[in-house]
mmCIF file of C-alpha atoms in Angstrom:
data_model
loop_
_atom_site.group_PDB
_atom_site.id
_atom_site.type_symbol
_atom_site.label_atom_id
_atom_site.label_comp_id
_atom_site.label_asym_id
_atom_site.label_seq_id
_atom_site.Cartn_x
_atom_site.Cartn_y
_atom_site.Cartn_z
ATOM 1 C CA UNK A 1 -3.605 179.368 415.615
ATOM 2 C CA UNK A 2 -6.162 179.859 412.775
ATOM 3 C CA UNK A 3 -7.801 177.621 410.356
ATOM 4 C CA UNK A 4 -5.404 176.745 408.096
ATOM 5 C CA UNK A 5 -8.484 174.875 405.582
ATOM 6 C CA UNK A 6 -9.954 178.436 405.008
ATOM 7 C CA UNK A 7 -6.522 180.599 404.999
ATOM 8 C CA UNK A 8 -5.067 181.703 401.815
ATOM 9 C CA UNK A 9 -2.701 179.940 400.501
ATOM 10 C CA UNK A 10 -3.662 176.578 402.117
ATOM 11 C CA UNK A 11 -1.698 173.434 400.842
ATOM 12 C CA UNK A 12 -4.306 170.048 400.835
ATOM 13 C CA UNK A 13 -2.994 167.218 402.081
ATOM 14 C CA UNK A 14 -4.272 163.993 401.573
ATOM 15 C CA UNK A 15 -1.695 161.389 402.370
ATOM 16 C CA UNK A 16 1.006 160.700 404.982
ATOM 17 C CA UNK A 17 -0.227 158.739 407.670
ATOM 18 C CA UNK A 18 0.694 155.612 405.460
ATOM 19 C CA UNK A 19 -2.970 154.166 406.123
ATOM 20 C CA UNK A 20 -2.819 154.060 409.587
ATOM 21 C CA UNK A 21 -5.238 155.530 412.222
ATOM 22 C CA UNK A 22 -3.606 157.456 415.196
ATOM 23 C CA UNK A 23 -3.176 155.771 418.502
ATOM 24 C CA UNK A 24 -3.416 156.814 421.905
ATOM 25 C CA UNK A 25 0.085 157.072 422.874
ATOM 26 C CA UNK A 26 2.128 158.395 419.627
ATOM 27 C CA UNK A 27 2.059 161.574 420.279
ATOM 28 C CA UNK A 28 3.044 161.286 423.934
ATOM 29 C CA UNK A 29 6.218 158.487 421.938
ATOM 30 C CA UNK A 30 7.172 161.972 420.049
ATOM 31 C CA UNK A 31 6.913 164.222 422.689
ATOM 32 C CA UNK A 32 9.423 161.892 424.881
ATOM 33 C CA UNK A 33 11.799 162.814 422.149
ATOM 34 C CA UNK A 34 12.563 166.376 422.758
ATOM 35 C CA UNK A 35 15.814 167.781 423.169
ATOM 36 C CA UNK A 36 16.275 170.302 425.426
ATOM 37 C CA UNK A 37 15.379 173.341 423.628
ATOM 38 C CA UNK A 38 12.771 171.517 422.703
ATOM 39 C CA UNK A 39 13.133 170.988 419.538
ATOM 40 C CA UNK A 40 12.697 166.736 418.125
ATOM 41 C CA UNK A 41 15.111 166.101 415.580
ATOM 42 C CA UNK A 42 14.300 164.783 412.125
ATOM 43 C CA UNK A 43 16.248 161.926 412.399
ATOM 44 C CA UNK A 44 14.247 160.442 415.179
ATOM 45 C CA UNK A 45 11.905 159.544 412.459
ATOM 46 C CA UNK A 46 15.065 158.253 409.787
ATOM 47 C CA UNK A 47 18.012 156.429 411.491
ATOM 48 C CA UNK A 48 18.376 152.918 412.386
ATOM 49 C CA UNK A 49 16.921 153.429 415.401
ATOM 50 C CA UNK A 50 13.803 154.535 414.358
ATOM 51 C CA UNK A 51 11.919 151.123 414.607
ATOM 52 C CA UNK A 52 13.288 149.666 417.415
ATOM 53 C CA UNK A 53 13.244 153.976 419.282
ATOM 54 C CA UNK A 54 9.274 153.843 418.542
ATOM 55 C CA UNK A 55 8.659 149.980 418.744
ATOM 56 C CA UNK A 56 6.980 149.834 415.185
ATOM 57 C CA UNK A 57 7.915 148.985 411.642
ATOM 58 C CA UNK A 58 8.917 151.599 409.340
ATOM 59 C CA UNK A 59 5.947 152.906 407.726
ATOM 60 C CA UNK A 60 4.172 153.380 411.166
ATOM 61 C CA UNK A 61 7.011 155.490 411.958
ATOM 62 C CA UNK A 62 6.121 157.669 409.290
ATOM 63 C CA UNK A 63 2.324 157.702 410.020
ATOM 64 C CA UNK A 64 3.821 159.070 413.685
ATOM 65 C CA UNK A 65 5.289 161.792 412.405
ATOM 66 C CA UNK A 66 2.355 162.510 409.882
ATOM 67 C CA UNK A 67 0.160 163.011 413.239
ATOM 68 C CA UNK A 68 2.541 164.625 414.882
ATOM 69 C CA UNK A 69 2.386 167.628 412.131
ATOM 70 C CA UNK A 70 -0.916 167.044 411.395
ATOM 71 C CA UNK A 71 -2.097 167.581 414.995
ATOM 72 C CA UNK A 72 0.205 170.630 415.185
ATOM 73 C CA UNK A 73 2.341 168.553 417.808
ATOM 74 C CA UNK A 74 5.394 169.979 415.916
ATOM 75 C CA UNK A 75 6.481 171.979 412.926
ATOM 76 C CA UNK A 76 8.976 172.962 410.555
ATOM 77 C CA UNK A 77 11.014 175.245 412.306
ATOM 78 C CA UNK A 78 13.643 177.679 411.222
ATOM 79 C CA UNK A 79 16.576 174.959 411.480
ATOM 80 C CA UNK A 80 16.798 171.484 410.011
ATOM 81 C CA UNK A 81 15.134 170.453 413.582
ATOM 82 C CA UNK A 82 11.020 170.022 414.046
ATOM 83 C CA UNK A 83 9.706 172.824 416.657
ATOM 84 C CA UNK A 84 7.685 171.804 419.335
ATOM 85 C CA UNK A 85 4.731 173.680 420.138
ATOM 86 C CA UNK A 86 4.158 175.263 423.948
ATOM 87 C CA UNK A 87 0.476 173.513 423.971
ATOM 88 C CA UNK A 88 2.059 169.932 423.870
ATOM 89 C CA UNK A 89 4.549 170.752 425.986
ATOM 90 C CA UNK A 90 1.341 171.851 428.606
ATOM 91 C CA UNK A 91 -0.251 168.441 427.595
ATOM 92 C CA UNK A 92 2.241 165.753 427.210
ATOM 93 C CA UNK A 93 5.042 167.204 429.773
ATOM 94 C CA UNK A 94 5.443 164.461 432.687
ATOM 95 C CA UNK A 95 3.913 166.898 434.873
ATOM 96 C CA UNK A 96 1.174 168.494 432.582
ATOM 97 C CA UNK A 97 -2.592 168.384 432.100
ATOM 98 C CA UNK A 98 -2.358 164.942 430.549
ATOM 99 C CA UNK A 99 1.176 163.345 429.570
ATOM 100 C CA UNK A 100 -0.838 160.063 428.833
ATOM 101 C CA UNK A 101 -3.806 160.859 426.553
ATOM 102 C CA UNK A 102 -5.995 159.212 429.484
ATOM 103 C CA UNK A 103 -7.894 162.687 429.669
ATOM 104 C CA UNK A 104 -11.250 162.638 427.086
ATOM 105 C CA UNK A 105 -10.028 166.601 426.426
ATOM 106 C CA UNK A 106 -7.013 165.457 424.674
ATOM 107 C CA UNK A 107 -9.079 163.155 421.952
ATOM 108 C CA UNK A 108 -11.090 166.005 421.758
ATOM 109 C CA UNK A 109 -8.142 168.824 420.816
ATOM 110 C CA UNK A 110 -6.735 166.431 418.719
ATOM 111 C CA UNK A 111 -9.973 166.349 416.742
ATOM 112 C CA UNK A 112 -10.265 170.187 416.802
ATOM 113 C CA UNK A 113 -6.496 170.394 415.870
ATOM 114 C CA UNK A 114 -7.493 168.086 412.723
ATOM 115 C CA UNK A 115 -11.066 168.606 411.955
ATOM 116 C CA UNK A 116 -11.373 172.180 412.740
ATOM 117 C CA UNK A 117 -8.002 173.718 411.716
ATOM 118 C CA UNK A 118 -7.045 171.352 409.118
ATOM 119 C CA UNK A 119 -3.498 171.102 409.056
ATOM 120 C CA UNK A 120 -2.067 168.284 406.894
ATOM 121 C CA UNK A 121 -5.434 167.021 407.456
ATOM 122 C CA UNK A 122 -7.686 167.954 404.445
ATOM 123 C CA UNK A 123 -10.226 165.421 404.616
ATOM 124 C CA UNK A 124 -10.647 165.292 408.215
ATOM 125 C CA UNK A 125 -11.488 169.157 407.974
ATOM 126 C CA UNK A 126 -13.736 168.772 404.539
ATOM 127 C CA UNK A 127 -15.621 165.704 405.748
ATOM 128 C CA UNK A 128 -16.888 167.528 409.388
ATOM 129 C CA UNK A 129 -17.630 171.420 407.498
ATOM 130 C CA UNK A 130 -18.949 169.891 404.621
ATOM 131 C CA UNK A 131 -20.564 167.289 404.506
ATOM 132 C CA UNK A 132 -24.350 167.560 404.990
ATOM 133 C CA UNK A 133 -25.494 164.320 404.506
ATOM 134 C CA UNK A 134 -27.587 162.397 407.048
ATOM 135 C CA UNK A 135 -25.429 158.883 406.343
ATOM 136 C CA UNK A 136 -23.228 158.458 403.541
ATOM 137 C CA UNK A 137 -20.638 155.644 401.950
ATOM 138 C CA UNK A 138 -17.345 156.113 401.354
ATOM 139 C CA UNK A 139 -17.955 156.084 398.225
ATOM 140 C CA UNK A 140 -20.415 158.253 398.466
ATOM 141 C CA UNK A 141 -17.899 160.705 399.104
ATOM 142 C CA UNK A 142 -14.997 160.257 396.896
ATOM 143 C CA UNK A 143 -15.827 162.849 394.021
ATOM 144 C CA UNK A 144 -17.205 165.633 396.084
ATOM 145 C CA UNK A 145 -13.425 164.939 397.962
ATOM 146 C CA UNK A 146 -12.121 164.954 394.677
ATOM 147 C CA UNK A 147 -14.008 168.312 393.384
ATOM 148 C CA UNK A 148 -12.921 169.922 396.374
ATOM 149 C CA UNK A 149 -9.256 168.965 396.178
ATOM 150 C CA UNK A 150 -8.923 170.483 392.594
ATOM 151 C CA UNK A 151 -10.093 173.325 393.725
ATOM 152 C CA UNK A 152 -6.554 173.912 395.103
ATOM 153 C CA UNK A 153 -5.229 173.990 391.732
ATOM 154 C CA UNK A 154 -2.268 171.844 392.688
ATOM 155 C CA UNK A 155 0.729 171.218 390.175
ATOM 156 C CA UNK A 156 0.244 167.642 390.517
ATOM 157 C CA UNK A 157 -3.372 166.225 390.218
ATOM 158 C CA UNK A 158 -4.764 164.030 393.783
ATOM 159 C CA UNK A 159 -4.825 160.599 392.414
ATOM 160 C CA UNK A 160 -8.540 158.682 392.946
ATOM 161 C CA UNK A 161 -6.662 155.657 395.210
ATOM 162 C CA UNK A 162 -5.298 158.010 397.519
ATOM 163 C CA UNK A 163 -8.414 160.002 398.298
ATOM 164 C CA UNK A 164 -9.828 156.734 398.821
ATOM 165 C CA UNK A 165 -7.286 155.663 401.267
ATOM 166 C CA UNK A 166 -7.508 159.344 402.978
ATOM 167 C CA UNK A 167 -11.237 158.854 403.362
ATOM 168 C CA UNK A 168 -10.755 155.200 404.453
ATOM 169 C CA UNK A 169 -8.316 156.054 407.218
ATOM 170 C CA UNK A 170 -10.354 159.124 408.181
ATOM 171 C CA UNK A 171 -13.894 156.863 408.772
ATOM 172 C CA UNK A 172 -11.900 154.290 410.864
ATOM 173 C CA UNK A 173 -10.526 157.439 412.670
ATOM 174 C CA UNK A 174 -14.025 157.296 414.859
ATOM 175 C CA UNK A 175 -15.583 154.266 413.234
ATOM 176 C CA UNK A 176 -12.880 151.470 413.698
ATOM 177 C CA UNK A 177 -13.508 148.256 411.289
ATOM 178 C CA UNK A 178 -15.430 145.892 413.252
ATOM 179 C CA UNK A 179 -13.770 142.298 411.672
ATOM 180 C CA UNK A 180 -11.339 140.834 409.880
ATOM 181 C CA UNK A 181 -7.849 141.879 409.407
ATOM 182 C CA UNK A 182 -4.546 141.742 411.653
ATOM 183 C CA UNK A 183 -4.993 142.574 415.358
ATOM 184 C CA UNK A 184 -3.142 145.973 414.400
ATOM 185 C CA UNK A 185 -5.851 147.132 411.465
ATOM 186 C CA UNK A 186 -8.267 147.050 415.145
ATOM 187 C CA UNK A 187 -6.142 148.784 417.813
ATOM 188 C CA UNK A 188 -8.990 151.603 418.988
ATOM 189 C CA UNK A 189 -7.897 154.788 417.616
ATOM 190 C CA UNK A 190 -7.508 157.826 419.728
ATOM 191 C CA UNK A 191 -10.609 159.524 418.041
ATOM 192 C CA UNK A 192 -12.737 156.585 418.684
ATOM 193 C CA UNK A 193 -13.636 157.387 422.022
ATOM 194 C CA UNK A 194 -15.446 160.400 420.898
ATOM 195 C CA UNK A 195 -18.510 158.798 419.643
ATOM 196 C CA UNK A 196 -18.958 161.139 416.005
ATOM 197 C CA UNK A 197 -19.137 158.943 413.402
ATOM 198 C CA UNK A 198 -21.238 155.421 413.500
ATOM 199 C CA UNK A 199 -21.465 152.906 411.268
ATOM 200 C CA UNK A 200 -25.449 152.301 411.300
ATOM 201 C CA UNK A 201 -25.757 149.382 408.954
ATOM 202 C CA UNK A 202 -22.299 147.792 406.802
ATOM 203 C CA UNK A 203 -20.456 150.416 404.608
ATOM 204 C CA UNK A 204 -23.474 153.356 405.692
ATOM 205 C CA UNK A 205 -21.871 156.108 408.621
ATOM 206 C CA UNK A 206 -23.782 158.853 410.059
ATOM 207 C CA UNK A 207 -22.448 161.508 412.009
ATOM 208 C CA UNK A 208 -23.817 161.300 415.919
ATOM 209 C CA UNK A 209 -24.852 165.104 416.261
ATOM 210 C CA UNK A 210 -26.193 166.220 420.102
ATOM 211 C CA UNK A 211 -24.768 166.883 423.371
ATOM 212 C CA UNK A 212 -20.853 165.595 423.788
ATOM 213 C CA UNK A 213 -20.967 164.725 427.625
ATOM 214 C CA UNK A 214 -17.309 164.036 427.428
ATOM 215 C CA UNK A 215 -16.085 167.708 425.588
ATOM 216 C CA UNK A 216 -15.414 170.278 428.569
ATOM 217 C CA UNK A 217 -16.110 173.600 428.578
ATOM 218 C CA UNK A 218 -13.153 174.896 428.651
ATOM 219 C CA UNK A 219 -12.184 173.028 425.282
ATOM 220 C CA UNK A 220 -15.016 174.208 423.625
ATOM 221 C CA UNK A 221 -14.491 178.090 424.543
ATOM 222 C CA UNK A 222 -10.883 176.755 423.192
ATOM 223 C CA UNK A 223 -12.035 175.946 419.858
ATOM 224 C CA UNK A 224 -13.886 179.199 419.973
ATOM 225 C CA UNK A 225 -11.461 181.414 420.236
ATOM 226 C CA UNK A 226 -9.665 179.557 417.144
ATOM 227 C CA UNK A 227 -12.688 180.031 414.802
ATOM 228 C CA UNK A 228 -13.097 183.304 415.901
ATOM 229 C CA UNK A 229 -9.663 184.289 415.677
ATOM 230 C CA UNK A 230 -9.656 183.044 412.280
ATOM 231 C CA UNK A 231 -13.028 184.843 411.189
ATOM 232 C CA UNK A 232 -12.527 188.564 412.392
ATOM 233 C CA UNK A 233 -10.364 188.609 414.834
ATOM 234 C CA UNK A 234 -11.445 192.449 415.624
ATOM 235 C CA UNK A 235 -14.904 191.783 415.681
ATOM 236 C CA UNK A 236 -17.150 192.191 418.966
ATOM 237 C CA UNK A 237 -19.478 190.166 418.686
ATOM 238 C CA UNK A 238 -20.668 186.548 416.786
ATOM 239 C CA UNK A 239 -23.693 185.799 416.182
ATOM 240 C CA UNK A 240 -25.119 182.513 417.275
ATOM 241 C CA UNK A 241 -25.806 180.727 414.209
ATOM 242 C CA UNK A 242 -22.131 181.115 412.884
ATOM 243 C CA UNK A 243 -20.793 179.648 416.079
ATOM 244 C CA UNK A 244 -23.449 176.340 415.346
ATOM 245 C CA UNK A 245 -23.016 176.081 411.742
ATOM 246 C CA UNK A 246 -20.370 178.366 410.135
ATOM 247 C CA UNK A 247 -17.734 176.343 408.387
ATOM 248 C CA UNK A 248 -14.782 175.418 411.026
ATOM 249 C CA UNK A 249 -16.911 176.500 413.495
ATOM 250 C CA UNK A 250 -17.010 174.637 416.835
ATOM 251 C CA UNK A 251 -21.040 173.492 416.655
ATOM 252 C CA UNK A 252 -19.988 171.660 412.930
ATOM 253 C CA UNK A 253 -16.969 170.553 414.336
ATOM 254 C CA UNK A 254 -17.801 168.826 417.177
ATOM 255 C CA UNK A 255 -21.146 167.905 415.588
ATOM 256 C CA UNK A 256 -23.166 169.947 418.503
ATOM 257 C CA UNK A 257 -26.776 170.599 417.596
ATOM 258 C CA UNK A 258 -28.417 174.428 418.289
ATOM 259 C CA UNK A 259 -29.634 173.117 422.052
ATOM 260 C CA UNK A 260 -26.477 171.684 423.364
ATOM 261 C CA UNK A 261 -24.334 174.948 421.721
ATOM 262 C CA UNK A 262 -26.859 177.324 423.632
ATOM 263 C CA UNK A 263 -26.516 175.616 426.715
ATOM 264 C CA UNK A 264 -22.863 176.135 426.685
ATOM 265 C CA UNK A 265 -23.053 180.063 426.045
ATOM 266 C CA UNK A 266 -25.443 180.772 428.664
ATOM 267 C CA UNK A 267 -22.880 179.913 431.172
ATOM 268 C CA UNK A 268 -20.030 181.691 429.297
ATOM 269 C CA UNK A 269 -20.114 185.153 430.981
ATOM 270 C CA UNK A 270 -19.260 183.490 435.273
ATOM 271 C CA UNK A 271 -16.949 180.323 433.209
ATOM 272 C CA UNK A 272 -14.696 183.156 431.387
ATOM 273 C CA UNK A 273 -14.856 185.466 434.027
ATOM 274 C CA UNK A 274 -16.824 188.100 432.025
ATOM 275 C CA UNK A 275 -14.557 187.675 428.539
ATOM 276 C CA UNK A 276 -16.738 186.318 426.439
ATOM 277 C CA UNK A 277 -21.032 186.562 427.492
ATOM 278 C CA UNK A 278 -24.582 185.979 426.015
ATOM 279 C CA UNK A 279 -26.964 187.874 424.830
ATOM 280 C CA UNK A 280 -30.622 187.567 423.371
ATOM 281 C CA UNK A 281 -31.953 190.733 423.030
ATOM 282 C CA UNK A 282 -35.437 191.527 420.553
ATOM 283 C CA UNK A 283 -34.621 187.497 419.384
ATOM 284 C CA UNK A 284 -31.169 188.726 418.185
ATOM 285 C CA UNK A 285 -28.664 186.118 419.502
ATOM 286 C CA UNK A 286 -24.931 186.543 419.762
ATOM 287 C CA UNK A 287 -21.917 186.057 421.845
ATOM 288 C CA UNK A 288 -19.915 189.351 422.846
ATOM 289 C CA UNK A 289 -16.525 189.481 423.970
ATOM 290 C CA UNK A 290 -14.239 192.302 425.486
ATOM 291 C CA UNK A 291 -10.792 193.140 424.490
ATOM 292 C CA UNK A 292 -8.203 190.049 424.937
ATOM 293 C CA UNK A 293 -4.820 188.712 424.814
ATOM 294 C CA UNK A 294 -6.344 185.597 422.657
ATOM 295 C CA UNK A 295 -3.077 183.714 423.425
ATOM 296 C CA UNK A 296 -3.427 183.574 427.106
ATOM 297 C CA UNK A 297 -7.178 183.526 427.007
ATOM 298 C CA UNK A 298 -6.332 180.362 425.003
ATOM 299 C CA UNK A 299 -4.205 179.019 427.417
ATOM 300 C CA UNK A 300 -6.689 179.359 429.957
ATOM 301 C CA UNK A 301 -9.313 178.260 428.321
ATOM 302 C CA UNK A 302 -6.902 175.072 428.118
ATOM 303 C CA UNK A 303 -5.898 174.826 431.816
ATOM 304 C CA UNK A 304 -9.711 174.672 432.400
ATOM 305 C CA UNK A 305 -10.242 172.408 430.110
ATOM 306 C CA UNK A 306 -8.361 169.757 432.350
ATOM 307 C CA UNK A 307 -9.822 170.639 435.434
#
């Protein structure tokens, strides 16, 4: 997996989820839909049985399958059927690490999965690598969103309502709305458990950077291996202020400050068994790693995760 924000060729996306935040059980709703080749079939998400299949109206179906792409769940695959990946088959199988999203890990790989890799999931990936601000608006961030998007050089211009909407749904991602509305609008979101953005004072956020008691180990040596596939994946050795604040790294990311990142490499040499380890020497500081098969590594890394 790499970052797909920072790879060439990268398609934004800032729309899909039809305005609605992801909840705790859709992905587990999609999973249950597998065939056995697993593969889930488009027209889970078209024919009449749709609502009634998924047990919500019509344009909540399609914010399902939004965050079921967007959290690399599933993909387009080679036939007219979605391909479902072997990491939510580990997760969401009846008998895997968490077929019920009741685990903390799982908010917290489906936050890497859209905040660090940025798949379908522009803003969500722009708003945690680059914005610097100690508290911001929404507003405050609607033309640096917008600057950033044209970047891209799309052929069809990113209208301003539906950044708006992107950041709006993106906010109440890990800030839920706190009145008003239809008991729906306030169903926690999956990402709210995570404790990254607060609203301080009405319409001003902050991000809540420190320690994350609730991310394990093993899922941020996870997100670790991602960045630093997608950096150099022949390289070494990284040096410890790109694994704090390079961009998609997991210290932005998660929003972990120098301390709590440092704390987590000392132990890395005994928790990967001597794959990855720390080093400080004459005040250089930098993580090195010997050869590896990154995809089981990964996988690992995952299984421990869990424990």
């Amino acid at each position: 997996m790499t970052i797909a924000a920072i790879s060439p060729g990268y398609i934004p996306h800032f729309s899909g989820h039809e305005t609605f935040t992801l909840r705790q059980m859709w992905l587990k709703k999609v999973f249950d839909q597998k065939t056995e080749d697993n593969r889930i079939k488009k027209s889970v998400f078209t024919n009449e049985e749709s609502i009634a299949r998924f047990g919500v109206g019509k344009n909540m179906v399609a914010s399902i399958r939004h965050w079921a792409l967007a959290t690399n769940l599933i993909s387009e695959g080679r036939s007219d059927d979605y391909e479902l990946s072997t990491t939510a088959q580990k997760i969401f199988s009846n008998d895997g690490l968490d077929p019920y999203s009741e685990n903390p890990t799982t908010a917290w790989f489906v936050h890497w999965q859209l905040a660090g890799l940025g798949n379908r999931s522009t803003t969500w990936f722009w708003l945690f690598n680059k914005v610097t601000a100690p508290n911001f608006r929404k507003t405050d961030l609607e033309r640096p969103l917008a600057d950033f998007a044209a970047k891209f050089n799309t052929k069809r211009g990113v209208s301003a309502s539906t950044l708006t909407r992107d950041i709006d749904t993106c906010i109440r991602s890990y800030a839920p709305r706190s009145g008003g509305g239809s008991p729906e609008d306030f169903a926690e979101p999956m990402l709210g458990e995570l404790g990254l953005i607060a609203e301080e004072t009405k319409g001003i956020f902050a991000f809540r950077r420190g320690p994350k008691p609730t991310l394990s180990n093993g899922m941020f040596v996870y997100a670790l291996i991602d960045y630093w596939e997608a950096l150099n994946s022949s390289a070494s050795s990284m040096a410890f202020e790109s694994i704090v604040y390079g961009e998609g790294s997991p210290g932005r990311v998660f929003k972990l400050d120098e301390e709590s990142v440092a704390e987590r490499l000392f132990s890395l040499d005994e928790f990967t068994l001597g794959v990855l380890s720390w080093t400080d020497t004459s005040g250089l500081r930098q993580v090195l790693r010997k050869s590896w098969d990154s995809s089981a590594f990964r996988n690992r890394m995952l299984d421990k995760a869990y424990e």
